[in-house]
């Protein structure tokens, strides 16, 4: 039978018989029929600790909504002050910083998250974390900035939220019906067609 495959990986250089080429070093390949991991009780934010990426907005929204949030990503040189002043004070009460995630950990976080929060407030040209999340069957909740409207099908593979709070906007309801198999299947199918 014809099976669609999905994967999240990191590019590496390999040498083929006819010379060097880029390919993906797959850290996980999943058949659509078999890739329905149980979703855990957390939302996910993943990225660099930069104000434009919005870890502080994700943390504030999760705390206000009373939902668990895992924050993953490096605190790179020059980002320490932002992390210390804007993100760290929001940790606790269900908001946890898990540090930088390697490729395997990233895959696990995406696979088991109920949704990815993408609170960017700048014209992000692509948004790789959104594509990775959708490929793992995890819906994306984002502000309609940059490429988010191109990657997220509002109400189908996630939500595009207007206003200031990702989780308290009119149509966004963090409930089992949206975050169940329908959204997971839609997210994967959308990324396969993208």
JSON list of C-alpha atoms in Angstrom, two decimals:
[
{"chain": "A", "resi": 1, "resn": "UNK", "atom": "CA", "xyz": [0.00, 0.00, 0.00]},
{"chain": "A", "resi": 2, "resn": "UNK", "atom": "CA", "xyz": [1.02, 3.61, -0.51]},
{"chain": "A", "resi": 3, "resn": "UNK", "atom": "CA", "xyz": [2.08, 5.12, 2.81]},
{"chain": "A", "resi": 4, "resn": "UNK", "atom": "CA", "xyz": [2.96, 8.72, 3.47]},
{"chain": "A", "resi": 5, "resn": "UNK", "atom": "CA", "xyz": [6.08, 9.15, 5.59]},
{"chain": "A", "resi": 6, "resn": "UNK", "atom": "CA", "xyz": [6.85, 12.06, 7.91]},
{"chain": "A", "resi": 7, "resn": "UNK", "atom": "CA", "xyz": [10.09, 12.92, 9.60]},
{"chain": "A", "resi": 8, "resn": "UNK", "atom": "CA", "xyz": [11.93, 15.53, 11.59]},
{"chain": "A", "resi": 9, "resn": "UNK", "atom": "CA", "xyz": [15.67, 15.64, 11.30]},
{"chain": "A", "resi": 10, "resn": "UNK", "atom": "CA", "xyz": [18.75, 17.71, 10.82]},
{"chain": "A", "resi": 11, "resn": "UNK", "atom": "CA", "xyz": [20.57, 18.23, 7.51]},
{"chain": "A", "resi": 12, "resn": "UNK", "atom": "CA", "xyz": [23.99, 16.63, 7.16]},
{"chain": "A", "resi": 13, "resn": "UNK", "atom": "CA", "xyz": [26.38, 16.31, 4.26]},
{"chain": "A", "resi": 14, "resn": "UNK", "atom": "CA", "xyz": [26.84, 12.83, 2.82]},
{"chain": "A", "resi": 15, "resn": "UNK", "atom": "CA", "xyz": [28.82, 11.50, -0.11]},
{"chain": "A", "resi": 16, "resn": "UNK", "atom": "CA", "xyz": [27.04, 9.54, -2.82]},
{"chain": "A", "resi": 17, "resn": "UNK", "atom": "CA", "xyz": [28.72, 7.65, -5.67]},
{"chain": "A", "resi": 18, "resn": "UNK", "atom": "CA", "xyz": [28.37, 10.75, -7.85]},
{"chain": "A", "resi": 19, "resn": "UNK", "atom": "CA", "xyz": [29.69, 13.21, -5.25]},
{"chain": "A", "resi": 20, "resn": "UNK", "atom": "CA", "xyz": [28.62, 15.09, -2.11]},
{"chain": "A", "resi": 21, "resn": "UNK", "atom": "CA", "xyz": [25.00, 16.01, -1.53]},
{"chain": "A", "resi": 22, "resn": "UNK", "atom": "CA", "xyz": [22.78, 17.17, 1.29]},
{"chain": "A", "resi": 23, "resn": "UNK", "atom": "CA", "xyz": [20.23, 14.83, 2.76]},
{"chain": "A", "resi": 24, "resn": "UNK", "atom": "CA", "xyz": [18.32, 14.62, 6.00]},
{"chain": "A", "resi": 25, "resn": "UNK", "atom": "CA", "xyz": [19.74, 12.65, 8.90]},
{"chain": "A", "resi": 26, "resn": "UNK", "atom": "CA", "xyz": [16.36, 11.29, 9.93]},
{"chain": "A", "resi": 27, "resn": "UNK", "atom": "CA", "xyz": [15.89, 11.10, 13.66]},
{"chain": "A", "resi": 28, "resn": "UNK", "atom": "CA", "xyz": [12.48, 9.57, 13.28]},
{"chain": "A", "resi": 29, "resn": "UNK", "atom": "CA", "xyz": [10.37, 8.44, 10.39]},
{"chain": "A", "resi": 30, "resn": "UNK", "atom": "CA", "xyz": [6.75, 7.73, 11.09]},
{"chain": "A", "resi": 31, "resn": "UNK", "atom": "CA", "xyz": [4.08, 6.05, 9.04]},
{"chain": "A", "resi": 32, "resn": "UNK", "atom": "CA", "xyz": [0.89, 8.06, 9.17]},
{"chain": "A", "resi": 33, "resn": "UNK", "atom": "CA", "xyz": [-1.13, 5.04, 10.28]},
{"chain": "A", "resi": 34, "resn": "UNK", "atom": "CA", "xyz": [1.20, 4.19, 13.14]},
{"chain": "A", "resi": 35, "resn": "UNK", "atom": "CA", "xyz": [2.23, 7.64, 14.32]},
{"chain": "A", "resi": 36, "resn": "UNK", "atom": "CA", "xyz": [-0.45, 8.51, 16.83]},
{"chain": "A", "resi": 37, "resn": "UNK", "atom": "CA", "xyz": [1.52, 8.90, 20.03]},
{"chain": "A", "resi": 38, "resn": "UNK", "atom": "CA", "xyz": [-0.42, 9.71, 23.14]},
{"chain": "A", "resi": 39, "resn": "UNK", "atom": "CA", "xyz": [-0.44, 13.44, 23.73]},
{"chain": "A", "resi": 40, "resn": "UNK", "atom": "CA", "xyz": [0.76, 14.55, 27.14]},
{"chain": "A", "resi": 41, "resn": "UNK", "atom": "CA", "xyz": [-0.73, 17.36, 29.24]},
{"chain": "A", "resi": 42, "resn": "UNK", "atom": "CA", "xyz": [1.63, 20.12, 28.09]},
{"chain": "A", "resi": 43, "resn": "UNK", "atom": "CA", "xyz": [1.91, 22.83, 25.47]},
{"chain": "A", "resi": 44, "resn": "UNK", "atom": "CA", "xyz": [5.32, 23.49, 23.95]},
{"chain": "A", "resi": 45, "resn": "UNK", "atom": "CA", "xyz": [7.37, 26.54, 23.10]},
{"chain": "A", "resi": 46, "resn": "UNK", "atom": "CA", "xyz": [10.69, 25.89, 21.38]},
{"chain": "A", "resi": 47, "resn": "UNK", "atom": "CA", "xyz": [13.27, 28.26, 19.95]},
{"chain": "A", "resi": 48, "resn": "UNK", "atom": "CA", "xyz": [15.98, 30.79, 20.71]},
{"chain": "A", "resi": 49, "resn": "UNK", "atom": "CA", "xyz": [15.59, 32.95, 23.82]},
{"chain": "A", "resi": 50, "resn": "UNK", "atom": "CA", "xyz": [15.05, 36.11, 21.86]},
{"chain": "A", "resi": 51, "resn": "UNK", "atom": "CA", "xyz": [12.27, 38.66, 22.50]},
{"chain": "A", "resi": 52, "resn": "UNK", "atom": "CA", "xyz": [10.97, 38.33, 18.94]},
{"chain": "A", "resi": 53, "resn": "UNK", "atom": "CA", "xyz": [10.46, 34.57, 19.40]},
{"chain": "A", "resi": 54, "resn": "UNK", "atom": "CA", "xyz": [8.20, 35.19, 22.40]},
{"chain": "A", "resi": 55, "resn": "UNK", "atom": "CA", "xyz": [9.02, 32.64, 25.11]},
{"chain": "A", "resi": 56, "resn": "UNK", "atom": "CA", "xyz": [7.88, 35.26, 27.64]},
{"chain": "A", "resi": 57, "resn": "UNK", "atom": "CA", "xyz": [4.53, 35.68, 25.84]},
{"chain": "A", "resi": 58, "resn": "UNK", "atom": "CA", "xyz": [4.01, 31.90, 25.74]},
{"chain": "A", "resi": 59, "resn": "UNK", "atom": "CA", "xyz": [4.81, 31.63, 29.46]},
{"chain": "A", "resi": 60, "resn": "UNK", "atom": "CA", "xyz": [2.46, 34.48, 30.40]},
{"chain": "A", "resi": 61, "resn": "UNK", "atom": "CA", "xyz": [-0.38, 33.00, 28.31]},
{"chain": "A", "resi": 62, "resn": "UNK", "atom": "CA", "xyz": [0.07, 29.52, 29.80]},
{"chain": "A", "resi": 63, "resn": "UNK", "atom": "CA", "xyz": [0.14, 30.86, 33.36]},
{"chain": "A", "resi": 64, "resn": "UNK", "atom": "CA", "xyz": [-3.01, 32.90, 32.75]},
{"chain": "A", "resi": 65, "resn": "UNK", "atom": "CA", "xyz": [-4.77, 29.90, 31.20]},
{"chain": "A", "resi": 66, "resn": "UNK", "atom": "CA", "xyz": [-3.56, 27.56, 33.93]},
{"chain": "A", "resi": 67, "resn": "UNK", "atom": "CA", "xyz": [-2.04, 25.09, 31.46]},
{"chain": "A", "resi": 68, "resn": "UNK", "atom": "CA", "xyz": [1.31, 23.34, 31.58]},
{"chain": "A", "resi": 69, "resn": "UNK", "atom": "CA", "xyz": [4.01, 24.70, 29.25]},
{"chain": "A", "resi": 70, "resn": "UNK", "atom": "CA", "xyz": [7.44, 23.30, 28.49]},
{"chain": "A", "resi": 71, "resn": "UNK", "atom": "CA", "xyz": [9.95, 25.84, 27.18]},
{"chain": "A", "resi": 72, "resn": "UNK", "atom": "CA", "xyz": [12.90, 24.40, 25.27]},
{"chain": "A", "resi": 73, "resn": "UNK", "atom": "CA", "xyz": [15.78, 26.19, 23.64]},
{"chain": "A", "resi": 74, "resn": "UNK", "atom": "CA", "xyz": [19.24, 27.58, 24.10]},
{"chain": "A", "resi": 75, "resn": "UNK", "atom": "CA", "xyz": [20.10, 30.75, 25.96]},
{"chain": "A", "resi": 76, "resn": "UNK", "atom": "CA", "xyz": [22.77, 31.95, 23.56]},
{"chain": "A", "resi": 77, "resn": "UNK", "atom": "CA", "xyz": [25.39, 34.63, 24.27]},
{"chain": "A", "resi": 78, "resn": "UNK", "atom": "CA", "xyz": [23.63, 37.98, 24.40]},
{"chain": "A", "resi": 79, "resn": "UNK", "atom": "CA", "xyz": [20.30, 36.43, 25.41]},
{"chain": "A", "resi": 80, "resn": "UNK", "atom": "CA", "xyz": [21.06, 35.91, 29.10]},
{"chain": "A", "resi": 81, "resn": "UNK", "atom": "CA", "xyz": [19.58, 39.24, 30.20]},
{"chain": "A", "resi": 82, "resn": "UNK", "atom": "CA", "xyz": [16.31, 38.65, 28.32]},
{"chain": "A", "resi": 83, "resn": "UNK", "atom": "CA", "xyz": [16.00, 35.15, 29.76]},
{"chain": "A", "resi": 84, "resn": "UNK", "atom": "CA", "xyz": [16.80, 36.29, 33.32]},
{"chain": "A", "resi": 85, "resn": "UNK", "atom": "CA", "xyz": [14.51, 39.33, 33.28]},
{"chain": "A", "resi": 86, "resn": "UNK", "atom": "CA", "xyz": [11.60, 38.23, 31.06]},
{"chain": "A", "resi": 87, "resn": "UNK", "atom": "CA", "xyz": [11.36, 34.42, 31.07]},
{"chain": "A", "resi": 88, "resn": "UNK", "atom": "CA", "xyz": [12.79, 33.17, 34.36]},
{"chain": "A", "resi": 89, "resn": "UNK", "atom": "CA", "xyz": [10.33, 35.14, 36.55]},
{"chain": "A", "resi": 90, "resn": "UNK", "atom": "CA", "xyz": [7.45, 33.35, 34.78]},
{"chain": "A", "resi": 91, "resn": "UNK", "atom": "CA", "xyz": [8.76, 29.84, 35.51]},
{"chain": "A", "resi": 92, "resn": "UNK", "atom": "CA", "xyz": [6.85, 27.75, 38.04]},
{"chain": "A", "resi": 93, "resn": "UNK", "atom": "CA", "xyz": [3.11, 27.13, 38.36]},
{"chain": "A", "resi": 94, "resn": "UNK", "atom": "CA", "xyz": [3.20, 24.73, 35.41]},
{"chain": "A", "resi": 95, "resn": "UNK", "atom": "CA", "xyz": [5.73, 26.62, 33.28]},
{"chain": "A", "resi": 96, "resn": "UNK", "atom": "CA", "xyz": [9.03, 24.74, 33.04]},
{"chain": "A", "resi": 97, "resn": "UNK", "atom": "CA", "xyz": [12.29, 25.46, 31.23]},
{"chain": "A", "resi": 98, "resn": "UNK", "atom": "CA", "xyz": [13.77, 22.16, 30.02]},
{"chain": "A", "resi": 99, "resn": "UNK", "atom": "CA", "xyz": [16.90, 23.64, 28.41]},
{"chain": "A", "resi": 100, "resn": "UNK", "atom": "CA", "xyz": [18.22, 23.14, 24.93]},
{"chain": "A", "resi": 101, "resn": "UNK", "atom": "CA", "xyz": [16.81, 20.08, 23.17]},
{"chain": "A", "resi": 102, "resn": "UNK", "atom": "CA", "xyz": [18.92, 17.92, 20.90]},
{"chain": "A", "resi": 103, "resn": "UNK", "atom": "CA", "xyz": [17.29, 16.38, 17.83]},
{"chain": "A", "resi": 104, "resn": "UNK", "atom": "CA", "xyz": [15.96, 13.30, 19.64]},
{"chain": "A", "resi": 105, "resn": "UNK", "atom": "CA", "xyz": [14.55, 15.29, 22.57]},
{"chain": "A", "resi": 106, "resn": "UNK", "atom": "CA", "xyz": [13.01, 17.81, 20.15]},
{"chain": "A", "resi": 107, "resn": "UNK", "atom": "CA", "xyz": [11.19, 15.02, 18.34]},
{"chain": "A", "resi": 108, "resn": "UNK", "atom": "CA", "xyz": [9.81, 13.66, 21.60]},
{"chain": "A", "resi": 109, "resn": "UNK", "atom": "CA", "xyz": [8.68, 17.10, 22.75]},
{"chain": "A", "resi": 110, "resn": "UNK", "atom": "CA", "xyz": [6.87, 17.77, 19.46]},
{"chain": "A", "resi": 111, "resn": "UNK", "atom": "CA", "xyz": [5.27, 14.33, 19.31]},
{"chain": "A", "resi": 112, "resn": "UNK", "atom": "CA", "xyz": [3.76, 14.46, 22.78]},
{"chain": "A", "resi": 113, "resn": "UNK", "atom": "CA", "xyz": [2.80, 18.14, 23.07]},
{"chain": "A", "resi": 114, "resn": "UNK", "atom": "CA", "xyz": [-0.89, 19.01, 22.82]},
{"chain": "A", "resi": 115, "resn": "UNK", "atom": "CA", "xyz": [0.05, 22.11, 20.77]},
{"chain": "A", "resi": 116, "resn": "UNK", "atom": "CA", "xyz": [2.98, 24.34, 19.91]},
{"chain": "A", "resi": 117, "resn": "UNK", "atom": "CA", "xyz": [2.73, 27.98, 20.95]},
{"chain": "A", "resi": 118, "resn": "UNK", "atom": "CA", "xyz": [4.29, 30.33, 18.39]},
{"chain": "A", "resi": 119, "resn": "UNK", "atom": "CA", "xyz": [3.90, 33.85, 19.80]},
{"chain": "A", "resi": 120, "resn": "UNK", "atom": "CA", "xyz": [6.12, 35.65, 17.31]},
{"chain": "A", "resi": 121, "resn": "UNK", "atom": "CA", "xyz": [5.62, 39.39, 16.84]},
{"chain": "A", "resi": 122, "resn": "UNK", "atom": "CA", "xyz": [7.79, 39.92, 13.77]},
{"chain": "A", "resi": 123, "resn": "UNK", "atom": "CA", "xyz": [7.66, 38.91, 10.09]},
{"chain": "A", "resi": 124, "resn": "UNK", "atom": "CA", "xyz": [9.23, 35.45, 10.56]},
{"chain": "A", "resi": 125, "resn": "UNK", "atom": "CA", "xyz": [10.21, 34.38, 7.02]},
{"chain": "A", "resi": 126, "resn": "UNK", "atom": "CA", "xyz": [9.52, 30.67, 7.55]},
{"chain": "A", "resi": 127, "resn": "UNK", "atom": "CA", "xyz": [9.25, 29.28, 11.08]},
{"chain": "A", "resi": 128, "resn": "UNK", "atom": "CA", "xyz": [10.89, 25.87, 11.02]},
{"chain": "A", "resi": 129, "resn": "UNK", "atom": "CA", "xyz": [9.47, 24.95, 14.44]},
{"chain": "A", "resi": 130, "resn": "UNK", "atom": "CA", "xyz": [5.94, 25.27, 13.03]},
{"chain": "A", "resi": 131, "resn": "UNK", "atom": "CA", "xyz": [6.76, 22.89, 10.17]},
{"chain": "A", "resi": 132, "resn": "UNK", "atom": "CA", "xyz": [8.44, 20.42, 12.53]},
{"chain": "A", "resi": 133, "resn": "UNK", "atom": "CA", "xyz": [5.49, 20.54, 14.92]},
{"chain": "A", "resi": 134, "resn": "UNK", "atom": "CA", "xyz": [2.94, 19.98, 12.17]},
{"chain": "A", "resi": 135, "resn": "UNK", "atom": "CA", "xyz": [5.02, 17.14, 10.70]},
{"chain": "A", "resi": 136, "resn": "UNK", "atom": "CA", "xyz": [4.85, 15.46, 14.10]},
{"chain": "A", "resi": 137, "resn": "UNK", "atom": "CA", "xyz": [1.08, 15.90, 14.17]},
{"chain": "A", "resi": 138, "resn": "UNK", "atom": "CA", "xyz": [1.08, 18.66, 16.76]},
{"chain": "A", "resi": 139, "resn": "UNK", "atom": "CA", "xyz": [-1.20, 21.66, 16.09]},
{"chain": "A", "resi": 140, "resn": "UNK", "atom": "CA", "xyz": [0.22, 25.19, 16.18]},
{"chain": "A", "resi": 141, "resn": "UNK", "atom": "CA", "xyz": [-1.29, 28.18, 17.95]},
{"chain": "A", "resi": 142, "resn": "UNK", "atom": "CA", "xyz": [0.26, 31.37, 16.57]},
{"chain": "A", "resi": 143, "resn": "UNK", "atom": "CA", "xyz": [-0.22, 35.05, 16.02]},
{"chain": "A", "resi": 144, "resn": "UNK", "atom": "CA", "xyz": [-0.79, 35.73, 12.29]},
{"chain": "A", "resi": 145, "resn": "UNK", "atom": "CA", "xyz": [2.70, 37.16, 11.82]},
{"chain": "A", "resi": 146, "resn": "UNK", "atom": "CA", "xyz": [5.26, 36.35, 9.15]},
{"chain": "A", "resi": 147, "resn": "UNK", "atom": "CA", "xyz": [4.80, 32.93, 7.59]},
{"chain": "A", "resi": 148, "resn": "UNK", "atom": "CA", "xyz": [2.32, 31.65, 10.20]},
{"chain": "A", "resi": 149, "resn": "UNK", "atom": "CA", "xyz": [-0.72, 32.21, 7.94]},
{"chain": "A", "resi": 150, "resn": "UNK", "atom": "CA", "xyz": [1.02, 30.18, 5.23]},
{"chain": "A", "resi": 151, "resn": "UNK", "atom": "CA", "xyz": [1.81, 27.25, 7.53]},
{"chain": "A", "resi": 152, "resn": "UNK", "atom": "CA", "xyz": [-1.20, 27.11, 9.85]},
{"chain": "A", "resi": 153, "resn": "UNK", "atom": "CA", "xyz": [-4.70, 26.43, 8.55]},
{"chain": "A", "resi": 154, "resn": "UNK", "atom": "CA", "xyz": [-6.78, 28.32, 11.07]},
{"chain": "A", "resi": 155, "resn": "UNK", "atom": "CA", "xyz": [-9.20, 26.01, 12.90]},
{"chain": "A", "resi": 156, "resn": "UNK", "atom": "CA", "xyz": [-7.86, 22.93, 11.13]},
{"chain": "A", "resi": 157, "resn": "UNK", "atom": "CA", "xyz": [-4.15, 22.43, 11.89]},
{"chain": "A", "resi": 158, "resn": "UNK", "atom": "CA", "xyz": [-4.03, 25.03, 14.64]},
{"chain": "A", "resi": 159, "resn": "UNK", "atom": "CA", "xyz": [-5.19, 28.56, 15.33]},
{"chain": "A", "resi": 160, "resn": "UNK", "atom": "CA", "xyz": [-4.14, 31.99, 14.15]},
{"chain": "A", "resi": 161, "resn": "UNK", "atom": "CA", "xyz": [-4.92, 34.27, 17.05]},
{"chain": "A", "resi": 162, "resn": "UNK", "atom": "CA", "xyz": [-5.53, 38.00, 16.96]},
{"chain": "A", "resi": 163, "resn": "UNK", "atom": "CA", "xyz": [-5.20, 40.06, 20.12]},
{"chain": "A", "resi": 164, "resn": "UNK", "atom": "CA", "xyz": [-2.55, 39.78, 22.77]},
{"chain": "A", "resi": 165, "resn": "UNK", "atom": "CA", "xyz": [-3.14, 36.42, 24.43]},
{"chain": "A", "resi": 166, "resn": "UNK", "atom": "CA", "xyz": [-2.60, 33.16, 22.57]},
{"chain": "A", "resi": 167, "resn": "UNK", "atom": "CA", "xyz": [-4.94, 31.11, 24.73]},
{"chain": "A", "resi": 168, "resn": "UNK", "atom": "CA", "xyz": [-7.76, 33.54, 25.51]},
{"chain": "A", "resi": 169, "resn": "UNK", "atom": "CA", "xyz": [-8.76, 34.67, 22.06]},
{"chain": "A", "resi": 170, "resn": "UNK", "atom": "CA", "xyz": [-12.33, 34.07, 20.92]},
{"chain": "A", "resi": 171, "resn": "UNK", "atom": "CA", "xyz": [-12.00, 30.84, 18.95]},
{"chain": "A", "resi": 172, "resn": "UNK", "atom": "CA", "xyz": [-9.14, 29.17, 20.80]},
{"chain": "A", "resi": 173, "resn": "UNK", "atom": "CA", "xyz": [-10.43, 26.58, 23.21]},
{"chain": "A", "resi": 174, "resn": "UNK", "atom": "CA", "xyz": [-7.88, 24.18, 24.60]},
{"chain": "A", "resi": 175, "resn": "UNK", "atom": "CA", "xyz": [-10.17, 21.16, 24.60]},
{"chain": "A", "resi": 176, "resn": "UNK", "atom": "CA", "xyz": [-9.91, 17.48, 23.82]},
{"chain": "A", "resi": 177, "resn": "UNK", "atom": "CA", "xyz": [-11.94, 17.64, 20.62]},
{"chain": "A", "resi": 178, "resn": "UNK", "atom": "CA", "xyz": [-9.54, 19.98, 18.83]},
{"chain": "A", "resi": 179, "resn": "UNK", "atom": "CA", "xyz": [-6.36, 18.51, 20.23]},
{"chain": "A", "resi": 180, "resn": "UNK", "atom": "CA", "xyz": [-7.42, 14.97, 19.38]},
{"chain": "A", "resi": 181, "resn": "UNK", "atom": "CA", "xyz": [-6.87, 12.84, 16.29]},
{"chain": "A", "resi": 182, "resn": "UNK", "atom": "CA", "xyz": [-8.59, 15.21, 13.85]},
{"chain": "A", "resi": 183, "resn": "UNK", "atom": "CA", "xyz": [-6.08, 18.01, 14.39]},
{"chain": "A", "resi": 184, "resn": "UNK", "atom": "CA", "xyz": [-3.18, 15.54, 14.47]},
{"chain": "A", "resi": 185, "resn": "UNK", "atom": "CA", "xyz": [-4.23, 13.99, 11.15]},
{"chain": "A", "resi": 186, "resn": "UNK", "atom": "CA", "xyz": [-4.88, 17.39, 9.58]},
{"chain": "A", "resi": 187, "resn": "UNK", "atom": "CA", "xyz": [-1.50, 18.73, 10.73]},
{"chain": "A", "resi": 188, "resn": "UNK", "atom": "CA", "xyz": [0.39, 15.79, 9.22]},
{"chain": "A", "resi": 189, "resn": "UNK", "atom": "CA", "xyz": [-1.60, 15.82, 5.98]},
{"chain": "A", "resi": 190, "resn": "UNK", "atom": "CA", "xyz": [-1.11, 19.56, 5.55]},
{"chain": "A", "resi": 191, "resn": "UNK", "atom": "CA", "xyz": [2.68, 19.31, 5.97]},
{"chain": "A", "resi": 192, "resn": "UNK", "atom": "CA", "xyz": [2.83, 16.37, 3.56]},
{"chain": "A", "resi": 193, "resn": "UNK", "atom": "CA", "xyz": [1.04, 18.47, 0.93]},
{"chain": "A", "resi": 194, "resn": "UNK", "atom": "CA", "xyz": [3.07, 21.61, 1.66]}
]
